[in-house]
Coordinates of C-alpha atoms and ligand atoms in Angstrom, one line a residue:
X24 CA 0.0 0.0 0.0
X25 CA 1.2 3.5 -0.6
X26 CA 0.4 7.1 -1.8
X27 CA -0.7 8.0 -5.3
X28 CA 2.3 9.2 -7.3
X29 CA 1.9 12.4 -9.3
X30 CA 4.7 13.2 -11.8
X31 CA 5.5 16.2 -14.0
X32 CA 8.6 17.5 -15.6
X33 CA 8.5 20.4 -13.2
X34 CA 5.8 22.6 -11.5
X35 CA 2.9 22.1 -13.9
X36 CA 1.6 18.9 -12.3
X37 CA 1.0 20.9 -9.2
X38 CA -2.1 22.4 -10.9
X39 CA -3.4 18.8 -11.4
X40 CA -2.5 17.8 -7.8
X41 CA -4.4 20.8 -6.5
X42 CA -7.6 19.7 -8.2
X43 CA -7.1 16.0 -7.4
X44 CA -6.7 16.8 -3.7
X45 CA -9.9 18.9 -3.8
X46 CA -11.8 15.9 -5.3
X47 CA -10.1 13.2 -3.3
X48 CA -8.7 14.8 -0.1
X49 CA -8.6 11.6 1.9
X50 CA -5.8 10.0 -0.2
X51 CA -2.0 10.3 0.3
X52 CA 0.0 11.8 -2.5
X53 CA 3.7 11.8 -3.5
X54 CA 4.6 14.5 -6.0
X55 CA 7.7 14.3 -8.1
X56 CA 8.9 17.2 -10.3
X57 CA 11.9 16.6 -12.6
X58 CA 12.8 20.3 -12.4
X59 CA 16.5 19.7 -13.1
X60 CA 15.6 18.4 -16.6
X61 CA 12.6 20.5 -17.4
X62 CA 11.3 21.5 -19.8
X63 CA 10.5 18.2 -21.6
X64 CA 8.5 19.9 -24.4
X65 CA 11.2 20.0 -27.1
X66 CA 13.0 16.7 -26.1
X67 CA 12.9 13.6 -28.3
X68 CA 10.5 10.7 -27.8
X69 CA 13.4 8.5 -26.5
X70 CA 14.5 11.0 -24.0
X71 CA 11.0 11.8 -22.6
X72 CA 10.4 8.0 -22.3
X73 CA 13.7 7.5 -20.5
X74 CA 13.2 10.3 -18.0
X75 CA 9.5 9.5 -17.4
X76 CA 10.3 5.8 -16.8
X77 CA 13.0 6.7 -14.3
X78 CA 10.4 8.9 -12.5
X79 CA 7.8 6.2 -12.5
X80 CA 10.3 3.6 -11.2
X81 CA 11.3 6.0 -8.4
X82 CA 7.7 6.5 -7.4
X83 CA 7.1 2.8 -7.4
X84 CA 10.2 2.2 -5.3
X85 CA 8.8 4.7 -2.8
X86 CA 5.7 2.7 -2.4
X87 CA 3.3 4.1 -5.0
X88 CA 1.0 1.5 -6.5
X89 CA -0.3 3.9 -9.0
X90 CA 1.2 7.0 -10.8
X91 CA -0.5 9.8 -12.6
X92 CA 1.6 11.4 -15.4
X93 CA 0.4 15.0 -14.7
X94 CA 2.4 16.0 -17.8
X95 CA 1.0 16.1 -21.3
X96 CA 4.4 15.7 -22.9
X97 CA 5.0 12.5 -20.9
X98 CA 1.5 11.3 -21.5
X99 CA 1.8 11.8 -25.2
X100 CA 5.3 10.5 -25.7
X101 CA 5.9 7.9 -23.0
X102 CA 2.7 6.6 -21.5
X103 CA 1.7 4.0 -24.1
X104 CA 5.2 2.5 -24.1
X105 CA 5.2 2.3 -20.3
X106 CA 1.8 0.7 -20.2
X107 CA 2.4 -1.7 -23.1
X108 CA 6.0 -2.7 -22.6
X109 CA 7.3 -1.8 -19.1
X110 CA 4.3 -2.6 -16.8
X111 CA 3.4 -6.1 -18.0
X112 CA 7.0 -7.3 -17.6
X113 CA 8.2 -5.4 -14.6
X114 CA 5.3 -4.2 -12.5
X115 CA 2.1 -6.0 -13.6
X116 CA 0.1 -5.0 -10.5
X117 CA 0.9 -1.3 -10.7
X118 CA -0.8 1.3 -12.9
X119 CA 0.3 4.4 -14.7
X120 CA -2.3 6.8 -16.0
X121 CA -2.0 10.1 -18.0
X122 CA -3.9 13.4 -18.5
X123 CA -4.5 13.1 -22.2
X124 CA -7.2 10.5 -22.3
X125 CA -9.5 12.1 -19.6
X126 CA -9.3 15.4 -21.5
X127 CA -9.9 14.0 -24.9
X128 CA -12.9 12.1 -23.6
X129 CA -14.8 15.2 -22.5
X130 CA -13.5 18.2 -24.5
X131 CA -16.2 17.6 -27.2
X132 CA -18.8 18.5 -24.6
X133 CA -17.5 22.1 -24.4
X134 CA -17.7 23.1 -28.0
X135 CA -20.9 24.1 -29.8
X136 CA -19.5 24.2 -33.4
X137 CA -16.9 21.4 -33.1
X138 CA -13.9 23.6 -33.6
X139 CA -11.4 22.9 -30.8
X140 CA -8.1 24.7 -30.3
X141 CA -5.2 23.0 -28.6
X142 CA -2.3 24.9 -27.0
X143 CA 0.5 22.7 -25.9
X144 CA 4.3 22.0 -25.9
X145 CA 6.1 21.3 -29.2
X146 CA 6.4 17.6 -28.1
X147 CA 2.6 17.2 -27.5
X148 CA 1.7 18.9 -30.7
X149 CA 4.1 16.9 -32.9
X150 CA 2.9 13.7 -31.4
X151 CA -0.6 14.5 -32.8
X152 CA -2.0 12.7 -29.8
X153 CA -4.8 15.2 -29.2
X154 CA -5.9 15.2 -32.9
X155 CA -6.0 11.4 -32.9
X156 CA -7.7 10.9 -29.5
X157 CA -10.3 13.7 -29.8
X158 CA -11.4 12.2 -33.2
X159 CA -12.1 8.9 -31.3
X160 CA -14.5 10.5 -28.9
X161 CA -15.9 13.4 -31.0
X162 CA -15.5 12.3 -34.6
X163 CA -17.2 15.5 -36.0
X164 CA -14.6 17.7 -34.2
X165 CA -12.0 19.8 -36.1
X166 CA -8.8 20.1 -34.0
X167 CA -6.5 23.0 -34.5
X168 CA -3.1 22.9 -32.7
X169 CA -0.5 25.5 -31.9
X170 CA 2.8 24.8 -30.1
X171 CA 4.0 27.3 -27.5
X172 CA 7.7 26.3 -26.9
X173 CA 8.4 29.4 -24.8
X174 CA 5.6 29.1 -22.3
X175 CA 7.0 26.4 -20.0
X176 CA 10.4 28.2 -19.7
X177 CA 8.6 31.5 -19.1
X178 CA 6.4 29.9 -16.3
X179 CA 9.3 27.8 -14.8
X180 CA 11.3 31.0 -14.5
X181 CA 8.3 33.0 -13.2
X182 CA 8.5 35.4 -16.1
X183 CA 5.0 34.9 -17.5
X184 CA 3.6 37.9 -15.8
X185 CA 6.2 40.3 -17.2
X186 CA 5.2 42.6 -20.1
X187 CA 7.5 40.8 -22.5
X188 CA 6.2 37.4 -21.3
X189 CA 2.6 38.5 -21.8
X190 CA 3.4 39.7 -25.3
X191 CA 4.8 36.2 -26.2
X192 CA 1.7 34.5 -24.8
X193 CA -0.7 36.9 -26.6
X194 CA 1.0 36.3 -29.9
X195 CA 0.7 32.5 -29.5
X196 CA -3.0 32.7 -28.6
X197 CA -3.6 34.9 -31.7
X198 CA -1.7 32.4 -33.9
X199 CA -4.0 29.6 -32.7
X200 CA -7.1 31.7 -33.3
X201 CA -5.9 32.6 -36.8
X202 CA -5.9 28.9 -37.8
X203 CA -9.7 29.0 -37.8
X204 CA -12.0 31.8 -36.9
X205 CA -14.6 29.3 -35.6
X206 CA -12.6 28.0 -32.7
X207 CA -14.9 28.3 -29.7
X208 CA -13.1 26.1 -27.2
X209 CA -9.4 26.2 -26.3
X210 CA -7.9 23.3 -24.3
X211 CA -4.8 24.2 -22.2
X212 CA -3.1 20.9 -23.0
X213 CA -0.1 21.5 -20.8
X214 CA -0.3 21.3 -17.1
X215 CA 1.8 24.4 -16.7
X216 CA -0.7 26.6 -18.6
X217 CA -3.5 26.9 -16.0
X218 CA -1.5 29.7 -14.3
X219 CA -2.1 31.7 -17.6
X220 CA -5.8 30.9 -17.8
X221 CA -7.0 34.2 -16.3
X222 CA -4.8 36.2 -18.7
X223 CA -5.7 34.1 -21.8
X224 CA -9.4 34.7 -21.0
X225 CA -8.8 38.4 -21.3
X226 CA -7.3 38.0 -24.8
X227 CA -9.7 35.6 -26.5
X228 CA -13.0 36.9 -28.0
X229 CA -16.3 36.6 -26.1
X230 CA -17.8 33.2 -26.5
X231 CA -14.4 31.3 -26.6
X232 CA -14.1 28.9 -23.6
X233 CA -10.7 28.3 -22.1
X234 CA -10.5 24.9 -20.5
X235 CA -7.8 23.6 -18.1
X236 CA -7.4 20.0 -17.2
X237 CA -7.2 19.8 -13.5
X238 CA -10.9 19.2 -12.7
X239 CA -11.3 16.9 -15.6
X240 CA -8.4 14.7 -14.5
X241 CA -9.5 14.7 -10.9
X242 CA -13.0 13.5 -11.8
X243 CA -11.6 10.9 -14.1
X244 CA -9.3 9.6 -11.3
X245 CA -12.2 9.5 -8.9
X246 CA -14.2 7.4 -11.4
X247 CA -11.3 5.1 -12.0
X248 CA -10.8 4.4 -8.3
X249 CA -14.5 3.6 -8.0
X250 CA -14.3 1.2 -10.9
X251 CA -11.1 -0.4 -9.6
X252 CA -11.7 -1.2 -5.9
X253 CA -8.6 -3.4 -5.6
X254 CA -6.3 -0.5 -6.7
X255 CA -8.3 1.8 -4.5
X256 CA -7.7 -0.5 -1.5
X257 CA -3.9 -0.3 -2.2
X258 CA -3.9 3.6 -2.0
X259 CA -3.4 4.8 1.6
X260 CA -5.8 7.4 2.9
X261 CA -4.3 9.7 5.6
X262 CA -4.7 13.0 3.6
X263 CA -0.9 13.6 3.4
X264 CA 1.1 15.0 0.5
X265 CA 4.9 15.0 0.1
X266 CA 7.0 16.6 -2.6
X267 CA 10.2 15.5 -4.3
X268 CA 12.2 17.5 -6.8
X269 CA 15.4 16.8 -8.8
X270 CA 16.4 20.5 -8.4
X271 CA 17.2 22.6 -5.3
X272 CA 14.4 22.0 -2.8
X273 CA 14.5 25.6 -1.4
X274 CA 13.9 26.9 -4.9
X275 CA 11.1 24.4 -5.5
X276 CA 9.3 25.3 -2.2
X277 CA 9.5 29.0 -3.1
X278 CA 8.2 28.6 -6.7
X279 CA 5.6 25.9 -5.9
X280 CA 3.7 28.5 -3.9
X281 CA 2.7 30.1 -7.2
X282 CA 0.8 27.0 -8.1
X283 CA -0.6 25.7 -4.7
X284 CA -2.3 27.5 -1.9
X285 CA -0.3 25.4 0.7
X286 CA 3.3 26.0 1.9
X287 CA 5.6 23.2 0.7
X288 CA 8.6 21.4 2.2
X289 CA 10.1 19.3 -0.6
X290 CA 13.1 17.0 -0.7
X291 CA 15.8 16.9 -3.4
X292 CA 16.4 13.6 -5.0
X293 CA 18.4 12.3 -8.0
X294 CA 16.8 10.0 -10.5
X295 CA 19.2 7.1 -11.2
X296 CA 19.0 5.1 -14.4
X297 CA 17.6 1.8 -13.2
X298 CA 17.8 -1.2 -15.4
X299 CA 15.2 -3.8 -14.7
Ligands
DGL323 N1 3.6 20.2 -17.8 C1 4.2 19.6 -18.9 C2 3.1 19.3 -19.9 O1 2.0 19.2 -19.6 C3 5.3 20.5 -19.4 C4 6.2 19.9 -20.4 C5 7.5 20.5 -20.4 O2 8.3 20.3 -19.5 O3 7.9 21.1 -21.5 O4 3.4 19.1 -21.1

């Protein structure tokens, strides 16, 4: 038995953790941010897989029976490989879930004209995962994507509220909207982006909905645990949360306060390459 592991390349997964804790406060959580190697967005498939697998193994070794990849880039580039190749051989009773599937299942419910915009990292956009997955659940939808390679570095360095940072963000939103004038729903398909939601809402025309993933993922996890009572019984429930980072923990604690209402005391770890 153990906590639910929540993994992200850096701080973005904290936006998911926040909503998961609101939905499921009784569970224990272990958050891991690979801040030392963030951002993942422009890294190759092989590298994202390697780093994500190291993080999953670390969380398993620390007692997690289940890990949520609270990172779209990892979900798009590593999850399938981990689920199909690593878990059956090496950890058949453990589970790894992502943020992409829950979002693509429900995003069709938000649009009235079936034109959906996706803002994400370069890695997520190039994987085409959102285009492919949304078509499965909303076949009539037209999906328009735009990659924002500067947004994660801006957010990780807390420069997204500066005038220059806002100008970059505005330009990217405008580029997405120029792809099709009918876009009425924008999914923030990177877990870092919810910190920009209020600002993005001031840029988009009236009638365009800006959707972040936290509540969607939290509801999906809650449903999953109801449908999987054996996994649920393996998740400890004392309402605790602990934080691990691969960077300086003092820096992590300071920056994490921009994403969470709580004060945080994290621990620095290294992620060794484990061959299994
Ligand atoms: N939060 C990660 C995501 O959702 C950011 C990826 C990155 O590190 O570039 O994609």
